CSV table of C-alpha atoms in Angstrom, one decimal:
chain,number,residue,atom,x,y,z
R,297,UNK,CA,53.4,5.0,47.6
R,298,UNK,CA,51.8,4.8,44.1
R,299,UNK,CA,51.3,2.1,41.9
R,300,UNK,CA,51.1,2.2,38.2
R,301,UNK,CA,49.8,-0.1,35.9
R,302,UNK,CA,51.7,-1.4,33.5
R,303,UNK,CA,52.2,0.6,30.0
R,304,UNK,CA,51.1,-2.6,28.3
R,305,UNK,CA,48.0,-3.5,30.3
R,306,UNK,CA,47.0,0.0,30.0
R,307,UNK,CA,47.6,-1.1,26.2
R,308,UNK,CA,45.6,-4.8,26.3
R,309,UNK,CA,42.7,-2.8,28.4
R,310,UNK,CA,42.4,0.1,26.1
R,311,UNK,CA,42.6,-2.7,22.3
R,312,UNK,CA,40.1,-4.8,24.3
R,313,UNK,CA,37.8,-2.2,24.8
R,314,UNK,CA,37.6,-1.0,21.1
R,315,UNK,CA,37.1,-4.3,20.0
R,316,UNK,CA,33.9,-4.9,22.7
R,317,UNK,CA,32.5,-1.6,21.1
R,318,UNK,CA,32.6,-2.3,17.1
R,319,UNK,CA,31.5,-5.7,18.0
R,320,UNK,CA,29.1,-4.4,19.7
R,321,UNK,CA,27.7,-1.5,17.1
R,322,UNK,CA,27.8,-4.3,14.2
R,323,UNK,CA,25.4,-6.6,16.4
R,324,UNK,CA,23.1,-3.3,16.9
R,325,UNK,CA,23.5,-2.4,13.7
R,326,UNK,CA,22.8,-5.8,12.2
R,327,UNK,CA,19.3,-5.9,14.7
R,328,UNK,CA,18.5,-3.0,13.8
R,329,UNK,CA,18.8,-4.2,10.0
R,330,UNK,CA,16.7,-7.2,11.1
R,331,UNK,CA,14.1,-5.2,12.5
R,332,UNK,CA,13.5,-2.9,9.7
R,333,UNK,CA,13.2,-6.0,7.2
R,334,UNK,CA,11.0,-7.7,9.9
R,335,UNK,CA,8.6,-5.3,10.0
R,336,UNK,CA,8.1,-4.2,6.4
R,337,UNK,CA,7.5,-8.5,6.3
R,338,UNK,CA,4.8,-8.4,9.0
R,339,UNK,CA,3.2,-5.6,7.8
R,340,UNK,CA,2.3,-7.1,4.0
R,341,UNK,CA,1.5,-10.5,6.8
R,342,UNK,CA,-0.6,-8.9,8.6
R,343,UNK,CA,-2.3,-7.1,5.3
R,344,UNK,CA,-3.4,-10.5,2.9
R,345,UNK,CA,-6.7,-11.0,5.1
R,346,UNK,CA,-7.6,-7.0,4.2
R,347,UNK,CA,-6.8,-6.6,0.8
R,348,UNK,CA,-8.0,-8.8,-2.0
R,349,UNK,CA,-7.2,-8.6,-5.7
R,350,UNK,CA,-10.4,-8.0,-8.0
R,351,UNK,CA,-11.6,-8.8,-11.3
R,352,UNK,CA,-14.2,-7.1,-13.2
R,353,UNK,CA,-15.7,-8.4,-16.8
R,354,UNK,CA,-18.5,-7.8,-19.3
R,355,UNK,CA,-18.3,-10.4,-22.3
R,356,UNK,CA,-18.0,-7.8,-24.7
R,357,UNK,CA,-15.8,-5.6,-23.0
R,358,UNK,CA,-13.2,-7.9,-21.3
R,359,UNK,CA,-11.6,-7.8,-17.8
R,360,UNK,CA,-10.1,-5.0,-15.8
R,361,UNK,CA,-7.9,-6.4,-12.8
R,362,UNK,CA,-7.1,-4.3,-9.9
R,363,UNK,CA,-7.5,-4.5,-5.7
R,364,UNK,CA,-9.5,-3.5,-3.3
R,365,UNK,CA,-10.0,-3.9,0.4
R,366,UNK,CA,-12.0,-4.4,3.5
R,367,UNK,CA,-12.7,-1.4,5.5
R,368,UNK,CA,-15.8,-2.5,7.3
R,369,UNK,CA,-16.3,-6.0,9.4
R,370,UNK,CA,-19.5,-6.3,7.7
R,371,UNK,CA,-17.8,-7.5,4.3
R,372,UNK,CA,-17.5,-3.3,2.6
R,373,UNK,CA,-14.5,-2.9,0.5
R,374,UNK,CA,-13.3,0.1,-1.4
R,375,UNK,CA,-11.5,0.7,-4.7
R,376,UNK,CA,-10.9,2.7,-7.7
R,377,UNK,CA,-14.2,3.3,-10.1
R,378,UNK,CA,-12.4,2.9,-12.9
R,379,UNK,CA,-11.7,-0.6,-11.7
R,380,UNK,CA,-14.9,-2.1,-11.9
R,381,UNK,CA,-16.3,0.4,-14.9
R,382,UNK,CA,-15.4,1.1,-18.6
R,383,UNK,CA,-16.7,4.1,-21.0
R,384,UNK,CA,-18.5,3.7,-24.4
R,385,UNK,CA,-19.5,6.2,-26.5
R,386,UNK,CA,-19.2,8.9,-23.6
R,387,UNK,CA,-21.1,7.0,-20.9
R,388,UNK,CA,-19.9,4.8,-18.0
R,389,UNK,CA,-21.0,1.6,-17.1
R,390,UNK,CA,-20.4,-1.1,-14.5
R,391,UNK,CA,-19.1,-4.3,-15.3
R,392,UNK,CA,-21.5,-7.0,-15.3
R,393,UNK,CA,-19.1,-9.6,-13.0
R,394,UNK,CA,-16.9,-8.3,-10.2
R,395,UNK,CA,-14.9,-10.8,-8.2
R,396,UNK,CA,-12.4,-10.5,-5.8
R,397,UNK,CA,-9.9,-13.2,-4.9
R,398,UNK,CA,-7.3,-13.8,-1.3
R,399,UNK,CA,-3.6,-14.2,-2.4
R,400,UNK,CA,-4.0,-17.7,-0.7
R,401,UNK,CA,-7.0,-18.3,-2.8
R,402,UNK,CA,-7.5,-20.2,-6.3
R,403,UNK,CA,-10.9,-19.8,-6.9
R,404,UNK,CA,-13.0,-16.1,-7.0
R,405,UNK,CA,-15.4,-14.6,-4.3
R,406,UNK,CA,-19.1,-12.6,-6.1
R,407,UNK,CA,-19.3,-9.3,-4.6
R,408,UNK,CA,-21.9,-6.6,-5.1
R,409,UNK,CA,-21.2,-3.2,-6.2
R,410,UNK,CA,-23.0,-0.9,-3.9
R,411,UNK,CA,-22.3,2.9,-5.8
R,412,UNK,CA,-19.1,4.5,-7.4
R,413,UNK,CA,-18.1,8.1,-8.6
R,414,UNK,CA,-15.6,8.7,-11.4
R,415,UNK,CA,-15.1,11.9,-10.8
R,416,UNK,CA,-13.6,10.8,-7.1
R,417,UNK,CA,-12.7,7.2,-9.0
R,418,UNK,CA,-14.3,5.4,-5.7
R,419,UNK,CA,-16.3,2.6,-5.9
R,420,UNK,CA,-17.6,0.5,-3.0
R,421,UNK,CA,-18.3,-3.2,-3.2
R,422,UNK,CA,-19.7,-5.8,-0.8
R,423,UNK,CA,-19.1,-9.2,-0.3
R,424,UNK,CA,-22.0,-11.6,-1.2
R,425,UNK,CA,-20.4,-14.4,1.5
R,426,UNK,CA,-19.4,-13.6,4.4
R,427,UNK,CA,-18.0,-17.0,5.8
R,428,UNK,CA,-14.3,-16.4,5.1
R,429,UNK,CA,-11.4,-15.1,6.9
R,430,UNK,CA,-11.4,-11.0,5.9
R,431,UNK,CA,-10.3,-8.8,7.9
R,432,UNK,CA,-11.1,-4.9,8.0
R,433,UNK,CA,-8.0,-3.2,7.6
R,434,UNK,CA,-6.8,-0.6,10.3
R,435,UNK,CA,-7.4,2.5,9.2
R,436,UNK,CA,-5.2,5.6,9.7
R,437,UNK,CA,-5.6,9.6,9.7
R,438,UNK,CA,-4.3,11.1,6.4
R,439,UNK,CA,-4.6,14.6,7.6
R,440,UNK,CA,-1.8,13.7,10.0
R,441,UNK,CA,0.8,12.4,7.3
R,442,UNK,CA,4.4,14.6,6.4
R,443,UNK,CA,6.1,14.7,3.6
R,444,UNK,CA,9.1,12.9,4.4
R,445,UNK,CA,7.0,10.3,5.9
R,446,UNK,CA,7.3,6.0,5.0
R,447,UNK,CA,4.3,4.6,3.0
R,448,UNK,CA,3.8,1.4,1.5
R,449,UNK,CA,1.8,0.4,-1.4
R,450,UNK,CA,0.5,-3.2,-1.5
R,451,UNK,CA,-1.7,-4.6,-5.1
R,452,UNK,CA,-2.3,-7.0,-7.5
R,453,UNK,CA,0.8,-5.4,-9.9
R,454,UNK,CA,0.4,-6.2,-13.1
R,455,UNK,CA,-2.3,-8.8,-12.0
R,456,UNK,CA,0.5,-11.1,-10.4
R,457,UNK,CA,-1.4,-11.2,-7.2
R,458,UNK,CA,-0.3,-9.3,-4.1
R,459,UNK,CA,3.2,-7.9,-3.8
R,460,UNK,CA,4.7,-4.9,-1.3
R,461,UNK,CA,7.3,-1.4,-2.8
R,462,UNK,CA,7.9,0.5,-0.1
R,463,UNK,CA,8.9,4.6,-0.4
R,464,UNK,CA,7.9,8.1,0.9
R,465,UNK,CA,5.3,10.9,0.8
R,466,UNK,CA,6.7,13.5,-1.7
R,467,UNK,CA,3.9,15.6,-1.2
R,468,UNK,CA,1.3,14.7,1.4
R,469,UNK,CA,-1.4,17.6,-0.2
R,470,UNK,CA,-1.4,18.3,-3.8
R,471,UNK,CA,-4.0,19.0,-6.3
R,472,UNK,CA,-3.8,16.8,-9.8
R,473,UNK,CA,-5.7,17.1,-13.0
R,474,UNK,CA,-6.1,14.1,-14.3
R,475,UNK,CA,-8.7,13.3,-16.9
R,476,UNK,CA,-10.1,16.8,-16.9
R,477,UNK,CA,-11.0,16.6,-13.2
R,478,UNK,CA,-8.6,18.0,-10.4
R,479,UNK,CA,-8.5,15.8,-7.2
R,480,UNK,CA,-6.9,16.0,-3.9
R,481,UNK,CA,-4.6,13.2,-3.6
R,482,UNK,CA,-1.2,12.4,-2.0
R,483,UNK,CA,2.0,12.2,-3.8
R,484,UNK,CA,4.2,9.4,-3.3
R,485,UNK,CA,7.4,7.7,-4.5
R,486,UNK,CA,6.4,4.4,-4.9
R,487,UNK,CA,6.6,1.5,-8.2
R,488,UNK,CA,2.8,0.7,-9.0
R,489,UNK,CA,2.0,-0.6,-12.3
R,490,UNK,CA,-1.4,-2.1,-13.6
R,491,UNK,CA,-3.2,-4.0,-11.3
R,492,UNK,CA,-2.3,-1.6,-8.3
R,493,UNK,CA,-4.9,0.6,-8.7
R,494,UNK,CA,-7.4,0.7,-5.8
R,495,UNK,CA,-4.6,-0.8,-3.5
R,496,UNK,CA,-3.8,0.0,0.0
R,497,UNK,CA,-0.9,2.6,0.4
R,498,UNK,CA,-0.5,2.1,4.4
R,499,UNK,CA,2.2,4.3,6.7
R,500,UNK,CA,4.7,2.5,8.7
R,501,UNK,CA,2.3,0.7,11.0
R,502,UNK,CA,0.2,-0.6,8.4
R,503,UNK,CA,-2.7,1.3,8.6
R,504,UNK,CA,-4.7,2.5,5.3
R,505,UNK,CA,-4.0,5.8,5.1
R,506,UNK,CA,-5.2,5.8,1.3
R,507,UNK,CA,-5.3,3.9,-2.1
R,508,UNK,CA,-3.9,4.6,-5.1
R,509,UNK,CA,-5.6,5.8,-8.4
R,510,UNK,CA,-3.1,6.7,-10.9
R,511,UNK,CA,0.4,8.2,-12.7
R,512,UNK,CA,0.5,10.5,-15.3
R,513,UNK,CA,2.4,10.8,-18.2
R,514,UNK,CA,5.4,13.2,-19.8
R,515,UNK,CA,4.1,15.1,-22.6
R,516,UNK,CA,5.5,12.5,-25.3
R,517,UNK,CA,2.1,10.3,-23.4
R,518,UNK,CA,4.6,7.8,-21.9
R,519,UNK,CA,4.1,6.6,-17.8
R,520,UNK,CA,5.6,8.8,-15.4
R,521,UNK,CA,7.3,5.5,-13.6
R,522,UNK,CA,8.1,6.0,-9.4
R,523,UNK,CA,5.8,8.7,-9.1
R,524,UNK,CA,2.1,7.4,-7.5
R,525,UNK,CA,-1.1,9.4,-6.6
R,526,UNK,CA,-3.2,8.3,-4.3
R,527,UNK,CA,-6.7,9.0,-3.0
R,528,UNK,CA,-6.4,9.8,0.4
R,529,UNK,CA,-8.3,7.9,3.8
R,530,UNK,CA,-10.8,10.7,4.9
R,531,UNK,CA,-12.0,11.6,0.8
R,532,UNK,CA,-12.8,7.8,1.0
R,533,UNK,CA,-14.1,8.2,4.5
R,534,UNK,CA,-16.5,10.8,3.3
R,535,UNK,CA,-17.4,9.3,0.2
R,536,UNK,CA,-18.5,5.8,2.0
């Protein structure tokens, strides 16, 4: 003969197992919330030995903030020309100081500047001492990147040290004019504001995959805000 379970333990079994599998989806859901903010965390961590902020001056001039970083264990670092140069009367010359400074740091760092190009807006620096704790930054293959893809930009924004936005590649191959010269650079929707340019825009593992250089304007001359171009990995590769 047959026997049936009960209608209401058929009942208690079938509530009992609803409530093990939304308890269950919220805890994955919540780790998986936890994760994502983890990593985004250890990836600006894991970043502040690699990319410095940097300040350039001439007496007569002033300063021009921005950040670079180090992309060679022998003390190299890379930024934007227009970073550590200024224009008079239709001629460009390098600031006479150029410092760069750790977020954990106080006090300035001297570094050299080996060559730039403002028609690329690269410059490379060196630093003068090497007994500190830099890091060369991983670098990644920009020929490789989608649009679609995650990027993050980390810079000294608005020269308030180091801080992290996080968005996408809206256009991983585009060609810009800007300032009479059209460059090769990668579109992005990211927040960058002075004091970014030359900073690190890394993909989702936090490797340089490129740094930024600049936004552009409606026709009214106001910033484009959310809308970043950056320089990307292998023109700097080929530059240096």
């Amino acid at each position: 003969m047959k026997k049936y379970v009960p209608y209401i333990l058929l009942s208690v079994m079938l509530v009992t197992s609803i409530v093990f599998n939304v308890f269950f989806a919220v805890k994955t859901f919540s780790r998986t919330d936890e994760r994502i903010f983890k990593t985004d965390e250890k990836i600006f961590k894991d970043s502040i030995n690699s990319i410095v902020e940097i300040k350039a001056s001439t007496q007569d001039i002033g300063e021009s903030f921005g950040t670079a970083e180090f992309i060679k264990s022998d003390g190299t670092l890379v930024t934007n020309a227009h970073v550590v140069t200024y224009k008079k009367i239709g001629v460009y010359y390098s600031f006479e100081n150029i410092e760069i400074r750790f977020s954990f740091e106080e006090n300035y760092r001297s570094v050299s500047l080996i060559k730039y190009d403002t028609d690329s807006d690269l410059a490379v620096l060196k630093l003068d001492d090497l007994n500190c704790a830099f890091k060369a930054i991983s670098l990644g293959d920009s020929s490789k990147i989608e649009n679609g893809n995650q990027v993050y930009a980390i810079g000294n924004l608005n020269n308030g040290g180091l801080s992290i936005t996080k968005g996408i590649v809206s256009n991983a191959n585009i060609q810009v004019s800007y300032d009479g010269i059209t460059r090769k650079v990668i579109q992005c929707d990211l927040t960058i504001a002075d004091g970014n340019s030359g900073g690190a825009l890394l993909d989702k593992d936090g490797n340089l995959i490129g740094i930024t250089t600049f936004r552009l304007k409606d026709n009214s001359g106001n910033v484009i805000y959310g809308i970043s171009y950056c320089i990307p990995i292998e023109v700097i590769s080929e530059y240096i």
